[in-house]
Amino acid sequence: MSLTARILLLITASSPEIQRVRRSRVLNFQQITMPYLAAFAPPHWTVLHIDEAVRPVDFGMQADLVAITFHTPSAPHAYALAARFRQRGIPVVLGGPHVTLMPDEAQAHADVIFVGEAESNWPQFMREFEAGRHSQRYCSIEPPTLEHAPMSRKDLFHRRDHTGGVLFATRGCPYSCDFCTLAVMYQSRVRKRRVDAVAEEYGSFPGKVIILWDDNIASDIEYAKTLFRALAPHRKWWSSQASIHAAQDDEFLELAARSGCKQLFVGLESISQASVNEVRKGFNRVADYVRAIERIHSHGIAVQAGIVFGFDNDKRGIFGETLDFLEAAGVQNATFNILTPFPGTRLYQRLEAEGRILTRDLSKYNGRADVVFRPRQMSPEELLAGYQYANRRFYSWKSVCRRLSRSPVQLSWTLPLNLAYAFALR
Ligand code: B12
């Protein structure tokens, strides 16, 4: 078979609505998915990547195949993009979190869909596409090994942000919280890349600040320790996401700090034990939060708390109580979210069965600007107002001073972040 040159157009979709919602988020990080999938494309394909957070899609572009990745709130927009290319007779492939959660819905808008992970199916599809005998749906029955995961193609990273590089070492999280989509996407299976391959990619970025986009860098503590030893010689700064278990192992924290960890994003979710229990995250012991935060701080690592409002056990006082707690604990950064039942999760199924889903307009499933379900102990308007109050209070000058003077850990990392959020939220 002759291998003719072909063009693959990859699109990281981001709807105008979600871009508006995220404008106040100072950190609009580089996305790995498409530059990573590009690394699997056969060499006779020319691969182009449009990241909509950087520039709009040009519908006149020449392409033999278009592939789009998107999150739930960008689904209607991604379907509209797909329709424009399909009108021109260009086949469109859809994949990513929302497609995995809602495959039948996505299938109606695409020539081909990918359900789950694509490491083994994507190269197979590319071969079959060229041979003109591809399927309409590729499903990863068994989560793939990441033993041979390639480096993402840096030439396809288009965002200018504060980071010097983004990569992942592990994928998945062993826990199965009701609101989280990861358990469905990755079947709660944690996979790990080879430590030497991760260290090589990490060292290959010219910049100093690196984000490890792992779902939970503490999911395998011993692997993480080996990884941190391998990252340390590169003398860079990094941040990642971790479950509270990170705070239970001093050696983990010490090695993390020595390897350049400046901040860990920890999913505290709520300061109400009843609320975390309700969504099957009871391994978060609220009574231990202060000790856990202090322990992370004692190793010189800042904490970014992930907080969600709107659980059934949340009463109207939850917003003020949470802010009192975060300020007293000297938490350096926080990401607040409105509880959002993503279709395909257990949370969605429960709220739907209880008749509490208020809208099926997916563009509103953004966790920041809209409440899409009826909360148990407050009105949707009170939930939205409480979320906005939390953001405003946490990033007020008074709170910034109070929190950062209480625990001045990694000020060179946390102060610019706080100032950036404080200005963006004004
Ligand atoms: C990095 C990240 C971000 C970054 C960058 C994302 C971006 N679009 O710019 C930032 C911080 C900006 C971000 C923002 C948001 N995020 Co985010 N994010 C992540 C995170 C932590 C890692 C994603 C990643 O790079 N993974 C590594 C790559 C290699 O894996 P992957 O994307 O899963 O891709 C594999 C397969 O899914 C598949 N695949 C994926 N797409 C495609 C497409 C095709 C064509 C094919 C063939 C295959 C394929 O192939 C890959 C290899 O197997 C994930 C968690 C996760 N593990 O996915 C959450 C996650 C994707 N985010 C999530 C959410 C909710 C959001 C926000 C809505 C949050 C908010 N309220 O603002 C926004 C939406 C932003 C937007 N523009 O739409 C949810 C998605 C839920 C959902 N139902 O869609 C996740 C799953 C987190 C979670 N625990 O629930 N996010």
Short mmCIF file of C-alpha atoms and ligand atoms in Angstrom, two decimals:
data_model
loop_
_atom_site.label_atom_id
_atom_site.label_comp_id
_atom_site.label_asym_id
_atom_site.label_seq_id
_atom_site.Cartn_x
_atom_site.Cartn_y
_atom_site.Cartn_z
CA MET A 1 0.00 0.00 0.00
CA SER A 2 1.38 3.43 -0.89
CA LEU A 3 1.51 5.85 2.03
CA THR A 4 0.20 9.17 0.74
CA ALA A 5 0.66 12.33 2.78
CA ARG A 6 -2.43 13.17 4.80
CA ILE A 7 -3.54 15.86 7.20
CA LEU A 8 -4.89 15.14 10.65
CA LEU A 9 -6.48 18.13 12.36
CA LEU A 10 -6.68 17.82 16.14
CA ILE A 11 -8.97 20.19 18.04
CA THR A 12 -9.02 20.89 21.77
CA ALA A 13 -12.55 22.26 21.97
CA SER A 14 -13.46 24.98 24.41
CA SER A 15 -16.83 26.68 23.98
CA PRO A 16 -17.18 30.48 24.17
CA GLU A 17 -19.32 30.00 27.31
CA ILE A 18 -16.68 27.96 29.16
CA GLN A 19 -14.00 30.42 28.09
CA ARG A 20 -16.08 33.22 29.59
CA VAL A 21 -16.59 31.23 32.78
CA ARG A 22 -12.90 30.46 33.04
CA ARG A 23 -11.73 33.99 32.30
CA SER A 24 -11.45 34.65 36.03
CA ARG A 25 -9.29 31.53 36.33
CA VAL A 26 -5.85 32.96 35.92
CA LEU A 27 -4.39 29.58 35.22
CA ASN A 28 -5.58 28.27 31.91
CA PHE A 29 -3.17 25.44 31.67
CA GLN A 30 -1.80 23.79 28.57
CA GLN A 31 -3.73 20.67 27.71
CA ILE A 32 -1.85 17.45 27.02
CA THR A 33 -4.44 15.24 25.36
CA MET A 34 -4.04 16.26 21.72
CA PRO A 35 -0.24 16.82 21.70
CA TYR A 36 -0.04 13.37 23.35
CA LEU A 37 -2.34 11.64 20.82
CA ALA A 38 -0.34 13.32 18.03
CA ALA A 39 2.71 11.38 19.15
CA PHE A 40 0.95 8.17 18.03
CA ALA A 41 0.20 9.38 14.48
CA PRO A 42 2.04 7.59 11.67
CA PRO A 43 4.96 9.69 10.31
CA HIS A 44 3.43 10.28 6.87
CA TRP A 45 0.57 12.23 8.48
CA THR A 46 0.93 15.99 8.94
CA VAL A 47 -0.60 16.76 12.33
CA LEU A 48 -2.10 20.18 13.11
CA HIS A 49 -3.55 21.19 16.48
CA ILE A 50 -6.02 23.96 17.18
CA ASP A 51 -6.50 24.76 20.84
CA GLU A 52 -9.62 26.89 21.02
CA ALA A 53 -8.40 28.58 24.18
CA VAL A 54 -5.73 30.10 21.91
CA ARG A 55 -7.38 30.60 18.51
CA PRO A 56 -10.68 29.88 16.80
CA VAL A 57 -11.20 27.02 14.37
CA ASP A 58 -10.86 27.91 10.68
CA PHE A 59 -13.56 25.86 8.96
CA GLY A 60 -11.92 26.26 5.58
CA MET A 61 -8.85 24.30 6.62
CA GLN A 62 -7.81 21.32 4.54
CA ALA A 63 -7.87 18.02 6.45
CA ASP A 64 -8.39 14.35 5.71
CA LEU A 65 -9.52 13.65 9.25
CA VAL A 66 -10.62 15.80 12.19
CA ALA A 67 -10.38 14.60 15.80
CA ILE A 68 -11.91 16.56 18.69
CA THR A 69 -11.49 16.27 22.48
CA PHE A 70 -13.80 18.08 24.92
CA HIS A 71 -15.21 18.22 28.45
CA THR A 72 -18.95 18.05 29.19
CA PRO A 73 -19.65 21.83 29.22
CA SER A 74 -18.14 22.13 25.73
CA ALA A 75 -20.16 19.19 24.31
CA PRO A 76 -22.84 21.21 22.43
CA HIS A 77 -20.12 23.38 20.94
CA ALA A 78 -17.96 20.38 19.96
CA TYR A 79 -20.97 18.78 18.24
CA ALA A 80 -21.48 22.00 16.26
CA LEU A 81 -17.79 21.97 15.22
CA ALA A 82 -18.14 18.35 14.13
CA ALA A 83 -21.21 19.19 12.03
CA ARG A 84 -19.36 21.93 10.13
CA PHE A 85 -16.55 19.58 9.08
CA ARG A 86 -18.91 16.71 8.29
CA GLN A 87 -20.91 19.03 6.00
CA ARG A 88 -17.72 19.35 3.96
CA GLY A 89 -17.39 15.56 3.83
CA ILE A 90 -14.47 15.43 6.26
CA PRO A 91 -14.78 12.52 8.71
CA VAL A 92 -14.83 13.49 12.38
CA VAL A 93 -13.64 11.45 15.37
CA LEU A 94 -14.78 12.37 18.89
CA GLY A 95 -13.20 11.27 22.17
CA GLY A 96 -12.49 12.38 25.73
CA PRO A 97 -14.31 12.50 29.09
CA HIS A 98 -17.79 13.35 27.83
CA VAL A 99 -17.74 10.81 24.99
CA THR A 100 -16.67 8.11 27.42
CA LEU A 101 -19.49 9.06 29.79
CA MET A 102 -22.17 9.51 27.10
CA PRO A 103 -21.15 7.41 24.07
CA ASP A 104 -24.57 7.05 22.47
CA GLU A 105 -25.18 10.77 22.54
CA ALA A 106 -21.75 11.47 21.00
CA GLN A 107 -22.13 8.79 18.33
CA ALA A 108 -24.95 10.75 16.72
CA HIS A 109 -22.54 13.63 16.02
CA ALA A 110 -19.50 11.76 14.71
CA ASP A 111 -18.25 9.29 12.15
CA VAL A 112 -16.17 7.55 14.79
CA ILE A 113 -16.10 7.73 18.59
CA PHE A 114 -13.54 6.59 21.13
CA VAL A 115 -14.86 5.32 24.44
CA GLY A 116 -12.21 5.35 27.15
CA GLU A 117 -8.50 5.46 26.60
CA ALA A 118 -6.93 5.40 23.19
CA GLU A 119 -3.33 4.13 23.53
CA SER A 120 -3.95 0.88 21.68
CA ASN A 121 -7.10 1.71 19.71
CA TRP A 122 -5.95 4.99 18.17
CA PRO A 123 -2.98 3.54 16.20
CA GLN A 124 -5.23 0.64 15.16
CA PHE A 125 -7.93 3.07 13.98
CA MET A 126 -5.40 5.12 11.98
CA ARG A 127 -4.31 1.98 10.12
CA GLU A 128 -7.89 0.91 9.48
CA PHE A 129 -8.92 4.42 8.40
CA GLU A 130 -6.17 4.49 5.79
CA ALA A 131 -7.24 1.08 4.57
CA GLY A 132 -10.85 2.32 4.34
CA ARG A 133 -12.26 -0.26 6.75
CA HIS A 134 -12.55 1.42 10.12
CA SER A 135 -15.27 0.89 12.73
CA GLN A 136 -17.64 3.52 14.11
CA ARG A 137 -16.78 2.92 17.74
CA TYR A 138 -13.54 1.97 19.49
CA CYS A 139 -13.81 1.01 23.17
CA SER A 140 -10.94 0.39 25.55
CA ILE A 141 -12.26 -2.67 27.33
CA GLU A 142 -9.12 -3.08 29.43
CA PRO A 143 -7.37 0.14 30.61
CA PRO A 144 -4.11 0.26 28.63
CA THR A 145 -0.67 0.02 30.17
CA LEU A 146 1.35 3.25 30.07
CA GLU A 147 4.63 1.34 29.98
CA HIS A 148 5.44 2.70 26.51
CA ALA A 149 3.63 6.04 26.65
CA PRO A 150 5.45 8.50 24.37
CA MET A 151 6.30 12.14 25.17
CA SER A 152 3.67 14.65 24.06
CA ARG A 153 4.59 16.66 20.96
CA LYS A 154 5.83 19.97 22.36
CA ASP A 155 5.54 21.63 18.93
CA LEU A 156 1.76 21.29 19.34
CA PHE A 157 1.59 23.03 22.76
CA HIS A 158 0.14 26.42 21.87
CA ARG A 159 -0.79 28.08 25.13
CA ARG A 160 1.33 30.76 26.68
CA ASP A 161 0.87 30.27 30.40
CA HIS A 162 3.04 30.43 33.47
CA THR A 163 4.15 26.82 33.17
CA GLY A 164 7.32 25.54 31.57
CA GLY A 165 5.83 22.17 30.78
CA VAL A 166 3.01 19.73 31.48
CA LEU A 167 3.14 15.95 31.62
CA PHE A 168 1.74 13.01 33.55
CA ALA A 169 3.41 10.15 35.41
CA THR A 170 0.33 8.19 36.46
CA ARG A 171 -3.27 8.00 35.30
CA GLY A 172 -6.39 7.25 37.30
CA CYS A 173 -7.33 7.23 40.96
CA PRO A 174 -8.09 4.13 43.07
CA TYR A 175 -11.08 5.78 44.75
CA SER A 176 -14.58 6.00 43.43
CA CYS A 177 -16.27 9.16 44.67
CA ASP A 178 -19.84 9.65 43.46
CA PHE A 179 -19.30 13.05 41.81
CA CYS A 180 -16.03 12.25 40.04
CA THR A 181 -15.89 11.12 36.44
CA LEU A 182 -12.50 9.43 36.74
CA ALA A 183 -13.87 6.18 38.12
CA VAL A 184 -15.98 5.81 34.95
CA MET A 185 -13.29 7.07 32.56
CA TYR A 186 -10.46 4.94 33.87
CA GLN A 187 -12.39 2.19 35.68
CA SER A 188 -10.67 3.19 38.97
CA ARG A 189 -7.47 1.62 37.69
CA VAL A 190 -4.19 3.43 38.34
CA ARG A 191 -1.47 3.00 35.72
CA LYS A 192 2.08 4.29 35.87
CA ARG A 193 4.64 5.32 33.30
CA ARG A 194 8.24 4.17 33.60
CA VAL A 195 10.02 6.48 36.05
CA ASP A 196 12.99 7.01 33.70
CA ALA A 197 10.65 8.01 30.85
CA VAL A 198 8.84 10.53 33.07
CA ALA A 199 12.11 11.99 34.34
CA GLU A 200 13.38 12.30 30.76
CA GLU A 201 10.27 14.18 29.62
CA TYR A 202 10.33 16.34 32.77
CA GLY A 203 13.97 17.26 32.14
CA SER A 204 13.30 17.97 28.45
CA PHE A 205 11.21 21.08 29.20
CA PRO A 206 13.35 24.22 29.08
CA GLY A 207 11.14 26.04 31.65
CA LYS A 208 11.34 25.89 35.42
CA VAL A 209 7.68 25.44 36.46
CA ILE A 210 6.19 22.04 35.64
CA ILE A 211 2.67 20.69 36.25
CA LEU A 212 2.27 16.95 36.68
CA TRP A 213 -1.32 16.44 35.53
CA ASP A 214 -1.72 13.25 37.51
CA ASP A 215 -5.15 12.59 38.94
CA ASN A 216 -3.61 11.59 42.25
CA ILE A 217 0.19 11.62 42.57
CA ALA A 218 -0.23 9.88 45.95
CA SER A 219 -2.14 6.92 44.53
CA ASP A 220 0.98 4.73 44.79
CA ILE A 221 3.18 6.22 47.51
CA GLU A 222 6.23 4.00 46.82
CA TYR A 223 6.15 4.69 43.07
CA ALA A 224 5.91 8.39 43.85
CA LYS A 225 8.96 8.27 46.11
CA THR A 226 11.02 6.63 43.35
CA LEU A 227 9.73 9.22 40.91
CA PHE A 228 10.64 12.14 43.18
CA ARG A 229 14.19 10.81 43.55
CA ALA A 230 14.48 10.78 39.74
CA LEU A 231 13.04 14.30 39.33
CA ALA A 232 15.23 15.96 41.97
CA PRO A 233 18.44 16.34 39.89
CA HIS A 234 16.58 18.48 37.32
CA ARG A 235 16.14 21.24 39.92
CA LYS A 236 12.75 22.38 38.66
CA TRP A 237 9.59 23.37 40.53
CA TRP A 238 6.48 21.28 40.25
CA SER A 239 2.91 20.97 41.45
CA SER A 240 0.35 18.17 41.20
CA GLN A 241 -2.93 16.82 42.57
CA ALA A 242 -2.94 14.46 45.54
CA SER A 243 -5.42 12.81 47.84
CA ILE A 244 -5.14 13.49 51.58
CA HIS A 245 -3.04 10.32 51.89
CA ALA A 246 -0.06 12.44 50.79
CA ALA A 247 -0.07 13.99 54.26
CA GLN A 248 0.25 10.65 56.01
CA ASP A 249 3.80 9.85 54.93
CA ASP A 250 6.67 12.15 55.95
CA GLU A 251 9.14 10.47 53.61
CA PHE A 252 6.78 11.09 50.67
CA LEU A 253 6.53 14.77 51.63
CA GLU A 254 10.24 15.14 52.25
CA LEU A 255 11.19 13.59 48.90
CA ALA A 256 8.49 15.62 47.14
CA ALA A 257 9.84 18.84 48.65
CA ARG A 258 13.45 17.95 47.81
CA SER A 259 12.49 17.23 44.22
CA GLY A 260 10.97 20.72 43.85
CA CYS A 261 7.32 20.30 44.86
CA LYS A 262 6.01 23.76 45.68
CA GLN A 263 2.31 23.08 46.04
CA LEU A 264 -0.10 20.15 46.23
CA PHE A 265 -3.72 20.44 45.16
CA VAL A 266 -5.59 18.41 47.79
CA GLY A 267 -9.24 17.47 47.28
CA LEU A 268 -10.61 18.32 50.74
CA GLU A 269 -14.04 18.78 49.09
CA SER A 270 -15.85 19.78 52.30
CA ILE A 271 -15.26 20.58 55.95
CA SER A 272 -18.46 18.65 56.75
CA GLN A 273 -17.80 14.97 57.46
CA ALA A 274 -21.43 14.17 56.62
CA SER A 275 -20.95 15.76 53.19
CA VAL A 276 -17.81 13.82 52.27
CA ASN A 277 -19.39 10.61 53.58
CA GLU A 278 -22.45 11.22 51.44
CA VAL A 279 -20.41 11.10 48.20
CA ARG A 280 -18.27 8.12 49.29
CA LYS A 281 -15.19 10.14 50.13
CA GLY A 282 -15.30 9.21 53.80
CA PHE A 283 -11.56 8.46 53.77
CA ASN A 284 -11.21 12.25 54.09
CA ARG A 285 -11.32 12.61 57.89
CA VAL A 286 -12.33 16.21 58.48
CA ALA A 287 -11.09 16.07 62.07
CA ASP A 288 -7.58 15.41 60.71
CA TYR A 289 -7.53 18.24 58.14
CA VAL A 290 -5.66 20.76 60.28
CA ARG A 291 -2.96 18.23 61.17
CA ALA A 292 -2.67 17.14 57.51
CA ILE A 293 -2.29 20.73 56.29
CA GLU A 294 0.29 21.50 58.98
CA ARG A 295 2.25 18.40 58.06
CA ILE A 296 2.37 19.37 54.38
CA HIS A 297 3.38 22.92 55.33
CA SER A 298 6.09 21.62 57.66
CA HIS A 299 7.87 20.23 54.60
CA GLY A 300 7.71 23.60 52.87
CA ILE A 301 4.90 22.63 50.52
CA ALA A 302 1.92 24.92 50.01
CA VAL A 303 -1.65 23.61 49.90
CA GLN A 304 -4.28 24.37 47.30
CA ALA A 305 -7.59 23.10 48.64
CA GLY A 306 -10.22 21.75 46.27
CA ILE A 307 -13.62 22.67 47.77
CA VAL A 308 -17.10 21.74 46.55
CA PHE A 309 -20.35 23.35 47.74
CA GLY A 310 -23.85 21.97 47.36
CA PHE A 311 -23.80 18.52 48.98
CA ASP A 312 -27.08 17.34 50.52
CA ASN A 313 -25.63 17.83 54.00
CA ASP A 314 -24.49 21.40 53.26
CA LYS A 315 -26.56 23.99 55.12
CA ARG A 316 -26.55 27.73 54.47
CA GLY A 317 -23.76 28.23 57.00
CA ILE A 318 -21.30 26.04 55.08
CA PHE A 319 -19.80 28.93 53.09
CA GLY A 320 -18.78 31.05 56.09
CA GLU A 321 -17.66 28.02 58.10
CA THR A 322 -15.46 26.81 55.22
CA LEU A 323 -13.84 30.20 54.83
CA ASP A 324 -13.22 30.46 58.59
CA PHE A 325 -11.55 27.08 58.44
CA LEU A 326 -9.36 27.82 55.40
CA GLU A 327 -8.21 31.12 56.87
CA ALA A 328 -7.46 29.64 60.28
CA ALA A 329 -5.51 26.78 58.69
CA GLY A 330 -3.52 29.21 56.54
CA VAL A 331 -4.38 27.44 53.28
CA GLN A 332 -2.51 29.24 50.51
CA ASN A 333 -4.85 28.67 47.57
CA ALA A 334 -8.30 27.23 46.98
CA THR A 335 -10.40 26.21 44.02
CA PHE A 336 -14.11 26.44 44.76
CA ASN A 337 -16.63 24.47 42.73
CA ILE A 338 -20.39 24.22 42.64
CA LEU A 339 -21.32 20.55 42.90
CA THR A 340 -22.02 19.43 39.32
CA PRO A 341 -23.60 16.08 38.47
CA PHE A 342 -21.84 15.16 35.23
CA PRO A 343 -24.04 12.82 33.17
CA GLY A 344 -22.71 9.28 33.46
CA THR A 345 -21.72 9.59 37.14
CA ARG A 346 -23.44 7.99 40.13
CA LEU A 347 -24.27 11.46 41.42
CA TYR A 348 -26.19 12.25 38.23
CA GLN A 349 -28.11 8.97 38.40
CA ARG A 350 -29.15 9.64 42.00
CA LEU A 351 -30.24 13.24 41.43
CA GLU A 352 -32.08 12.27 38.27
CA ALA A 353 -33.92 9.48 40.11
CA GLU A 354 -34.87 12.06 42.77
CA GLY A 355 -36.15 14.46 40.08
CA ARG A 356 -33.62 17.12 41.07
CA ILE A 357 -31.89 17.81 37.74
CA LEU A 358 -32.90 21.35 36.76
CA THR A 359 -31.47 21.55 33.25
CA ARG A 360 -30.02 19.24 30.64
CA ASP A 361 -28.29 22.11 28.86
CA LEU A 362 -24.74 20.73 29.05
CA SER A 363 -23.14 24.13 28.52
CA LYS A 364 -24.32 24.94 32.06
CA TYR A 365 -22.40 22.00 33.56
CA ASN A 366 -19.41 24.24 34.27
CA GLY A 367 -19.26 24.11 38.07
CA ARG A 368 -18.62 27.83 38.29
CA ALA A 369 -21.47 29.92 36.94
CA ASP A 370 -24.58 27.73 37.02
CA VAL A 371 -26.37 25.42 39.43
CA VAL A 372 -27.86 22.54 37.44
CA PHE A 373 -29.63 20.62 40.23
CA ARG A 374 -31.88 21.42 43.18
CA PRO A 375 -29.79 21.43 46.38
CA ARG A 376 -31.34 19.78 49.45
CA GLN A 377 -30.93 22.52 52.09
CA MET A 378 -30.78 25.77 50.15
CA SER A 379 -32.07 27.23 46.91
CA PRO A 380 -30.00 27.14 43.68
CA GLU A 381 -29.65 30.94 43.99
CA GLU A 382 -28.28 30.62 47.53
CA LEU A 383 -25.77 28.01 46.38
CA LEU A 384 -24.54 30.23 43.57
CA ALA A 385 -24.36 33.27 45.84
CA GLY A 386 -22.50 31.27 48.51
CA TYR A 387 -19.97 30.04 45.96
CA GLN A 388 -19.40 33.62 44.74
CA TYR A 389 -19.05 34.85 48.33
CA ALA A 390 -16.39 32.16 48.99
CA ASN A 391 -14.31 33.23 46.00
CA ARG A 392 -14.61 36.92 46.83
CA ARG A 393 -13.78 36.46 50.51
CA PHE A 394 -10.90 34.02 49.99
CA TYR A 395 -9.19 36.28 47.46
CA SER A 396 -9.93 39.55 49.30
CA TRP A 397 -6.83 41.48 50.34
CA LYS A 398 -7.70 40.92 54.00
CA SER A 399 -7.88 37.16 53.58
CA VAL A 400 -4.75 36.98 51.40
CA CYS A 401 -2.77 38.81 54.11
CA ARG A 402 -4.29 36.73 56.89
CA ARG A 403 -3.67 33.38 55.24
CA LEU A 404 -0.20 34.03 53.85
CA SER A 405 1.07 35.59 57.06
CA ARG A 406 -0.25 32.61 59.02
CA SER A 407 1.71 30.13 56.87
CA PRO A 408 4.26 31.91 54.68
CA VAL A 409 5.18 28.68 52.89
CA GLN A 410 6.55 29.10 49.34
CA LEU A 411 5.66 32.77 49.11
CA SER A 412 7.42 33.05 45.74
CA TRP A 413 4.82 30.58 44.40
CA THR A 414 1.74 31.43 46.45
CA LEU A 415 1.88 35.24 46.58
CA PRO A 416 1.82 35.80 42.78
CA LEU A 417 -1.01 33.26 42.50
CA ASN A 418 -3.06 34.99 45.19
CA LEU A 419 -2.48 38.41 43.65
CA ALA A 420 -3.42 37.14 40.20
CA TYR A 421 -6.69 35.65 41.48
CA ALA A 422 -7.43 38.70 43.61
CA PHE A 423 -7.12 40.99 40.55
CA ALA A 424 -8.95 38.60 38.21
CA LEU A 425 -11.93 38.33 40.56
CA ARG A 426 -12.35 42.10 40.92
C1 B12 B 1 -5.51 19.10 32.76
C2 B12 B 1 -6.98 19.20 33.07
C3 B12 B 1 -7.59 20.44 32.86
C4 B12 B 1 -6.83 21.66 32.36
C5 B12 B 1 -6.66 21.69 30.85
C6 B12 B 1 -7.86 21.13 30.12
C7 B12 B 1 -8.24 21.89 28.86
N1 B12 B 1 -9.22 21.43 28.11
O1 B12 B 1 -7.70 22.88 28.55
C8 B12 B 1 -7.73 22.80 32.86
C9 B12 B 1 -7.27 23.22 34.26
C10 B12 B 1 -7.80 24.06 31.99
C11 B12 B 1 -9.07 22.08 32.98
C12 B12 B 1 -10.27 22.72 32.93
C13 B12 B 1 -11.48 22.09 33.12
N2 B12 B 1 -11.66 20.82 33.50
CO1 B12 B 1 -10.24 19.49 33.53
N3 B12 B 1 -8.99 18.15 33.78
C14 B12 B 1 -7.71 18.08 33.55
C15 B12 B 1 -7.17 16.70 33.97
C16 B12 B 1 -6.64 16.80 35.40
C17 B12 B 1 -6.13 16.04 33.09
C18 B12 B 1 -6.50 15.96 31.60
C19 B12 B 1 -5.34 15.37 30.85
O2 B12 B 1 -4.53 16.08 30.30
N4 B12 B 1 -5.21 14.04 30.85
C20 B12 B 1 -4.14 13.34 30.15
C21 B12 B 1 -4.65 12.81 28.81
C22 B12 B 1 -3.59 12.09 28.05
O3 B12 B 1 -5.70 11.91 29.13
P1 B12 B 1 -7.18 12.10 28.56
O4 B12 B 1 -7.51 13.52 28.32
O5 B12 B 1 -8.12 11.30 29.40
O6 B12 B 1 -7.07 11.43 27.11
C23 B12 B 1 -7.06 10.03 26.92
C24 B12 B 1 -8.45 9.47 26.63
O7 B12 B 1 -9.50 10.12 27.32
C25 B12 B 1 -8.57 9.57 25.14
N5 B12 B 1 -9.05 10.80 24.53
C26 B12 B 1 -9.32 12.00 25.06
N6 B12 B 1 -9.76 12.83 24.11
C27 B12 B 1 -9.75 12.17 22.96
C28 B12 B 1 -10.11 12.57 21.67
C29 B12 B 1 -9.99 11.68 20.62
C30 B12 B 1 -10.37 12.11 19.26
C31 B12 B 1 -9.51 10.36 20.86
C32 B12 B 1 -9.34 9.42 19.75
C33 B12 B 1 -9.17 9.96 22.15
C34 B12 B 1 -9.30 10.86 23.18
O8 B12 B 1 -7.24 9.37 24.68
C35 B12 B 1 -6.28 9.79 25.66
C36 B12 B 1 -5.27 8.67 25.78
O9 B12 B 1 -5.84 7.53 26.29
C37 B12 B 1 -8.50 15.87 33.91
C38 B12 B 1 -8.52 14.58 34.65
C39 B12 B 1 -8.22 13.47 33.66
N7 B12 B 1 -7.43 12.54 34.05
O10 B12 B 1 -8.67 13.49 32.53
C40 B12 B 1 -9.55 16.90 34.31
C41 B12 B 1 -10.97 16.75 33.75
C42 B12 B 1 -10.88 16.30 32.31
N8 B12 B 1 -11.49 18.12 33.84
C43 B12 B 1 -12.71 18.19 34.18
C44 B12 B 1 -13.46 19.39 34.32
C45 B12 B 1 -14.82 19.26 34.94
C46 B12 B 1 -12.94 20.62 33.92
C47 B12 B 1 -13.67 21.98 33.92
C48 B12 B 1 -15.11 21.94 33.45
C49 B12 B 1 -13.52 22.55 35.34
C50 B12 B 1 -14.21 23.88 35.51
N9 B12 B 1 -15.28 23.83 36.30
O11 B12 B 1 -13.80 24.87 34.98
C51 B12 B 1 -12.77 22.82 32.99
C52 B12 B 1 -13.24 22.79 31.50
C53 B12 B 1 -12.22 23.44 30.57
C54 B12 B 1 -12.61 23.45 29.11
N10 B12 B 1 -11.92 24.25 28.37
O12 B12 B 1 -13.51 22.76 28.64
C55 B12 B 1 -13.32 16.80 34.36
C56 B12 B 1 -14.14 16.43 33.13
C57 B12 B 1 -15.51 15.98 33.45
C58 B12 B 1 -16.33 15.87 32.22
N11 B12 B 1 -17.42 15.19 32.38
O13 B12 B 1 -16.07 16.41 31.19
C59 B12 B 1 -12.02 15.92 34.59
C60 B12 B 1 -12.16 14.47 34.14
C61 B12 B 1 -11.69 15.99 36.10
C62 B12 B 1 -12.58 15.16 37.01
N12 B12 B 1 -11.99 14.52 38.01
O14 B12 B 1 -13.77 15.06 36.90
N13 B12 B 1 -8.89 20.74 33.09
#
